[in-house]
Amino acid sequence: MRNSRTVFVAMTAFVLTTATVYCHAADPDSPAPPFVAGFDRFARHGDITPLTASQLLFSELSCTACHAATENHLKPKRGPRLNGVADRIDPDWIKRFLAAPHTVKPGTTMPDVLAGLNQADKQQAIAALSTYLATQHQAFPEIKAGGGNPVPHEFWIKGNAQRGKQLYHQVGCVACHQPDADYEVAEIKPSAIDEILDQLDPEELAELGLASAARRIASVPHGNLPVKYTSKSLSFFLLNPEALRPSGRMPSLKLQAVEAADIAAYLLKDQDELDPPTPPVEDPQLIAEGRRLFREFRCVNCHDTNDKADRNPAKPLAKLHRGADHSCIVAPRNGKSHFDLGTRQNGIPHYAVDPPQAAAIHEVLASGNTAATDPLQLAMLQLNCYACHDRNEQGGVGRFRKPYFETVGHVDLGDEGRLPPPLTGVGRKLRQDWMKKVLSGNGDVRSHMHIRMPKFPAGVVKSLPAQFARADDAKPSSEKEAFGPPQDVAEAGRRLMDIGCVQCHQFRGETLPGTVGTDLSGVTARVDPQWFYEFLLNPGELKNRTRMPTFFPGGTSQDKELLGGDPKRQIAAMWAYLKGLDKLPLPEKIVQARSESFELIPRDRPIVLRTFMDEAGTHAIAVGFPEQVNFAFDAETVRLAHAWRGGFLDALGTWFIRFAPPAHPLGNASMNLPEGVPLAILKTDKQPWLTGAADENGYRFGGYKLDSDGIPTFLYRYGPFDIQDRIMPSEEKGLQRQLTILNRHPDKSPPPVWFRANLGKTLNQQGQSAYRNDQGLTVTMPKELAAQGQMRTSNKLSEWILPIDVVKKTTIEVQYAW
């Protein structure tokens, strides 16, 4: 590594002293050089060879898009697809970017294609190119809703910036991009290695080979997103980056539509509300000129448009001359234009590379060596895998980014439990079929981590599993090779699970109380049998600094009686049990824990439990009463969601089991209450009821307070109103509800607000002040208020709505029976 660094520094010195090289970045007033994450993190410090650094820049700066190379590892990244760019990007931003790409978006890897033009020709070219790009329209795709992917109407305008901020810092964005300085993370005890890094000076760090681990890692720049994107275009881009950037440098984080809108809202939080830009006047002659220039400037080599056009190649890579007076990284000596619009000569784009980048590029040009010394390392640098994963002591989450990688519930599992796994030896560990699933976004087994494994375009990563296998000299083994002839030992394997596996792992989603860890279901389809055997025999040998203890110290078993105390037979038994886990009983300790009763029984006072339920969502607040009448309030949708009589709830999952199945009422005679928010500001009784999430409709949940009897009153705000919602059992074994509505601005006339009392496929009147729906729910209102109610049909459902007259403060009583 020291030799590589010496060569790299020497090459840098050579470039700085060579008269033919001139780099704008040498001037402190010049634009920032192109940012390539792997180069900035490793090449600038001599942590990769000059040849690898050179090849990395050739692909990431898309040099080979014009200067063709036969080697697949030098395949150009290319730029974003411009199909539909007129609908995605602000047209004024496009003009500014064409005029000065390195200034408008510092760190961009796009060259200044107009660098050689005089000012008049440059303005003419910008006008033509931007007018042509304004013709590139493409409809946004239709996003279909699913059970796990709700898609509200026009979801892109309903993003919540606060939720987006949390997602941005949890799901993986900050592995590459800059975190917010004011984002608060849970306090995490630093690892032993991080504590050492804090105590050593730079010289000691270098001597111990820890300089890279101690270094602060630069972030992939965003640019000025609020002046570039609309909330719609950024939301769709975050949903499916591959559609616009098929290179995979920006992978998909498998966001739901609402999550993409939330993150977009956060990233665009400083965006001014401007009038929509005026589309340019379509000038056929100017459009034709822009289309021609788009090819002649070789934009077509990196960008796709709606027009099918042949690429415009330049001199092949093998024929480039490193001492040229004039090139993409060498500006013309006389500063004069080298492109004339009138003579239709091809121009040369300019990259504002800095001296180390120029030195790296000249490594290939000087040597003519384009063969990759380590194709896998180069691929990981290109895709920035090292931002999350370390391999062979290189890369991994930077020490200053580690606090943003959290477990669900902040459970302390150490770095091993909250950071993405190392990839050292992964070619021997994982089966290639499983690795393909992981890279395609279908291999999530670490549900205890907030960070998400991204999804990469299939064409970009299809060769990676085989590359890992070759690099690690993997020879896939069979079960017979690893464990010997098959035996009927699964029950013995089940017994061995109780020795220690159940203390840290899930089994089919079931765990001991408080246990958080990787689910072992399907592990035999994921890992190689021989690796499994070697890992269980000596975990520390295969995974450095692992928390996995050894159950076979010195190669001997702790259970001398089971299967004769033979470690190989015992590990074979564990494999056999895990292979049949979907059909075999759970480990005995988990079975025993599940059989214990954690039933909550309200005796003298109500019990209030925050949990999650099928009927009331992930923000359920369940309330049980001694009268054995219970209900669940959904704090997310701000509604009374469910009611039942009899037993209350079992708290085992809520208290002890992370990712447990939803809690279910223990009683019977249950009833779902009407969907949707309870109150709506309507201009007329014909206006449809509010749809969508509560917060999108102006609701803000404020928690609850308990009175002296332990009965909760839920507090929330809607428009100009503060609402207190008190719910308790009625004498008829139903529920009685008291809604107190306060006008926060009593000096102003409040808008007309309505209460939706009941909803159903059918509503039948029960006396003068009650209606019963087809599910059997009867809602009774005060006679005076019921007389003002309206019966109407909406979305094929009948609903009973009542106007509420709020001047300063109003209280209404509601009775529910079923």
PDB file of N, CA and C in Angstrom, residues 665-697:
ATOM      1  N   PRO A 665     -57.651  -8.471  20.150  1.00  0.00           N
ATOM      2  CA  PRO A 665     -58.526  -8.457  21.324  1.00  0.00           C
ATOM      3  C   PRO A 665     -58.766  -9.871  21.845  1.00  0.00           C
ATOM      4  N   LEU A 666     -58.755 -10.009  23.179  1.00  0.00           N
ATOM      5  CA  LEU A 666     -58.998 -11.324  23.772  1.00  0.00           C
ATOM      6  C   LEU A 666     -60.479 -11.620  23.935  1.00  0.00           C
ATOM      7  N   GLY A 667     -61.295 -10.590  23.878  1.00  0.00           N
ATOM      8  CA  GLY A 667     -62.727 -10.790  24.098  1.00  0.00           C
ATOM      9  C   GLY A 667     -63.463 -11.132  22.818  1.00  0.00           C
ATOM     10  N   ASN A 668     -64.727 -10.833  22.812  1.00  0.00           N
ATOM     11  CA  ASN A 668     -65.566 -11.111  21.644  1.00  0.00           C
ATOM     12  C   ASN A 668     -66.472  -9.908  21.429  1.00  0.00           C
ATOM     13  N   ALA A 669     -67.533 -10.092  20.694  1.00  0.00           N
ATOM     14  CA  ALA A 669     -68.491  -9.018  20.416  1.00  0.00           C
ATOM     15  C   ALA A 669     -67.750  -7.749  20.010  1.00  0.00           C
ATOM     16  N   SER A 670     -66.901  -7.867  18.981  1.00  0.00           N
ATOM     17  CA  SER A 670     -66.092  -6.731  18.550  1.00  0.00           C
ATOM     18  C   SER A 670     -66.792  -5.968  17.436  1.00  0.00           C
ATOM     19  N   MET A 671     -66.372  -4.719  17.252  1.00  0.00           N
ATOM     20  CA  MET A 671     -67.009  -3.867  16.252  1.00  0.00           C
ATOM     21  C   MET A 671     -65.999  -2.834  15.741  1.00  0.00           C
ATOM     22  N   ASN A 672     -65.892  -2.727  14.419  1.00  0.00           N
ATOM     23  CA  ASN A 672     -65.097  -1.655  13.822  1.00  0.00           C
ATOM     24  C   ASN A 672     -65.939  -0.394  13.749  1.00  0.00           C
ATOM     25  N   LEU A 673     -65.362   0.714  14.167  1.00  0.00           N
ATOM     26  CA  LEU A 673     -66.053   1.996  14.121  1.00  0.00           C
ATOM     27  C   LEU A 673     -65.839   2.644  12.748  1.00  0.00           C
ATOM     28  N   PRO A 674     -66.628   3.678  12.406  1.00  0.00           N
ATOM     29  CA  PRO A 674     -66.541   4.272  11.062  1.00  0.00           C
ATOM     30  C   PRO A 674     -65.145   4.745  10.706  1.00  0.00           C
ATOM     31  N   GLU A 675     -64.749   4.486   9.469  1.00  0.00           N
ATOM     32  CA  GLU A 675     -63.454   4.929   8.963  1.00  0.00           C
ATOM     33  C   GLU A 675     -63.430   6.446   8.837  1.00  0.00           C
ATOM     34  N   GLY A 676     -62.212   6.993   8.761  1.00  0.00           N
ATOM     35  CA  GLY A 676     -62.060   8.411   8.471  1.00  0.00           C
ATOM     36  C   GLY A 676     -62.051   9.294   9.696  1.00  0.00           C
ATOM     37  N   VAL A 677     -61.675  10.538   9.489  1.00  0.00           N
ATOM     38  CA  VAL A 677     -61.606  11.502  10.589  1.00  0.00           C
ATOM     39  C   VAL A 677     -63.014  11.799  11.104  1.00  0.00           C
ATOM     40  N   PRO A 678     -63.147  12.136  12.391  1.00  0.00           N
ATOM     41  CA  PRO A 678     -64.499  12.342  12.938  1.00  0.00           C
ATOM     42  C   PRO A 678     -65.127  13.662  12.535  1.00  0.00           C
ATOM     43  N   LEU A 679     -64.320  14.701  12.386  1.00  0.00           N
ATOM     44  CA  LEU A 679     -64.822  16.037  12.073  1.00  0.00           C
ATOM     45  C   LEU A 679     -64.250  16.520  10.755  1.00  0.00           C
ATOM     46  N   ALA A 680     -65.035  17.282  10.014  1.00  0.00           N
ATOM     47  CA  ALA A 680     -64.570  17.839   8.744  1.00  0.00           C
ATOM     48  C   ALA A 680     -65.182  19.212   8.533  1.00  0.00           C
ATOM     49  N   ILE A 681     -64.351  20.129   8.082  1.00  0.00           N
ATOM     50  CA  ILE A 681     -64.840  21.457   7.718  1.00  0.00           C
ATOM     51  C   ILE A 681     -65.372  21.370   6.290  1.00  0.00           C
ATOM     52  N   LEU A 682     -66.685  21.513   6.146  1.00  0.00           N
ATOM     53  CA  LEU A 682     -67.335  21.406   4.840  1.00  0.00           C
ATOM     54  C   LEU A 682     -68.055  22.716   4.534  1.00  0.00           C
ATOM     55  N   LYS A 683     -67.922  23.175   3.319  1.00  0.00           N
ATOM     56  CA  LYS A 683     -68.610  24.414   2.937  1.00  0.00           C
ATOM     57  C   LYS A 683     -70.114  24.186   2.812  1.00  0.00           C
ATOM     58  N   THR A 684     -70.494  22.995   2.336  1.00  0.00           N
ATOM     59  CA  THR A 684     -71.917  22.645   2.208  1.00  0.00           C
ATOM     60  C   THR A 684     -72.082  21.192   2.605  1.00  0.00           C
ATOM     61  N   ASP A 685     -73.330  20.777   2.789  1.00  0.00           N
ATOM     62  CA  ASP A 685     -73.579  19.383   3.130  1.00  0.00           C
ATOM     63  C   ASP A 685     -73.407  18.465   1.927  1.00  0.00           C
ATOM     64  N   LYS A 686     -73.085  19.024   0.758  1.00  0.00           N
ATOM     65  CA  LYS A 686     -72.847  18.211  -0.438  1.00  0.00           C
ATOM     66  C   LYS A 686     -71.355  17.922  -0.646  1.00  0.00           C
ATOM     67  N   GLN A 687     -70.489  18.652   0.033  1.00  0.00           N
ATOM     68  CA  GLN A 687     -69.046  18.462  -0.150  1.00  0.00           C
ATOM     69  C   GLN A 687     -68.632  17.094   0.378  1.00  0.00           C
ATOM     70  N   PRO A 688     -67.836  16.334  -0.390  1.00  0.00           N
ATOM     71  CA  PRO A 688     -67.427  14.998   0.064  1.00  0.00           C
ATOM     72  C   PRO A 688     -66.629  15.058   1.361  1.00  0.00           C
ATOM     73  N   TRP A 689     -66.712  13.959   2.110  1.00  0.00           N
ATOM     74  CA  TRP A 689     -65.957  13.864   3.365  1.00  0.00           C
ATOM     75  C   TRP A 689     -64.461  13.794   3.066  1.00  0.00           C
ATOM     76  N   LEU A 690     -63.672  14.226   4.014  1.00  0.00           N
ATOM     77  CA  LEU A 690     -62.224  14.245   3.829  1.00  0.00           C
ATOM     78  C   LEU A 690     -61.685  12.826   3.663  1.00  0.00           C
ATOM     79  N   THR A 691     -60.732  12.668   2.730  1.00  0.00           N
ATOM     80  CA  THR A 691     -60.055  11.382   2.540  1.00  0.00           C
ATOM     81  C   THR A 691     -58.561  11.584   2.743  1.00  0.00           C
ATOM     82  N   GLY A 692     -57.832  10.500   2.833  1.00  0.00           N
ATOM     83  CA  GLY A 692     -56.392  10.585   3.027  1.00  0.00           C
ATOM     84  C   GLY A 692     -56.020  10.576   4.494  1.00  0.00           C
ATOM     85  N   ALA A 693     -54.711  10.711   4.749  1.00  0.00           N
ATOM     86  CA  ALA A 693     -54.205  10.663   6.115  1.00  0.00           C
ATOM     87  C   ALA A 693     -54.686  11.859   6.915  1.00  0.00           C
ATOM     88  N   ALA A 694     -54.798  11.671   8.228  1.00  0.00           N
ATOM     89  CA  ALA A 694     -55.314  12.729   9.088  1.00  0.00           C
ATOM     90  C   ALA A 694     -54.441  13.971   9.035  1.00  0.00           C
ATOM     91  N   ASP A 695     -53.113  13.783   9.084  1.00  0.00           N
ATOM     92  CA  ASP A 695     -52.248  14.958   9.098  1.00  0.00           C
ATOM     93  C   ASP A 695     -52.305  15.716   7.780  1.00  0.00           C
ATOM     94  N   GLU A 696     -52.617  15.015   6.697  1.00  0.00           N
ATOM     95  CA  GLU A 696     -52.758  15.697   5.416  1.00  0.00           C
ATOM     96  C   GLU A 696     -54.003  16.579   5.397  1.00  0.00           C
ATOM     97  N   ASN A 697     -54.942  16.295   6.274  1.00  0.00           N
ATOM     98  CA  ASN A 697     -56.180  17.075   6.345  1.00  0.00           C
ATOM     99  C   ASN A 697     -56.171  18.077   7.493  1.00  0.00           C
TER     100      ASN A 697
END
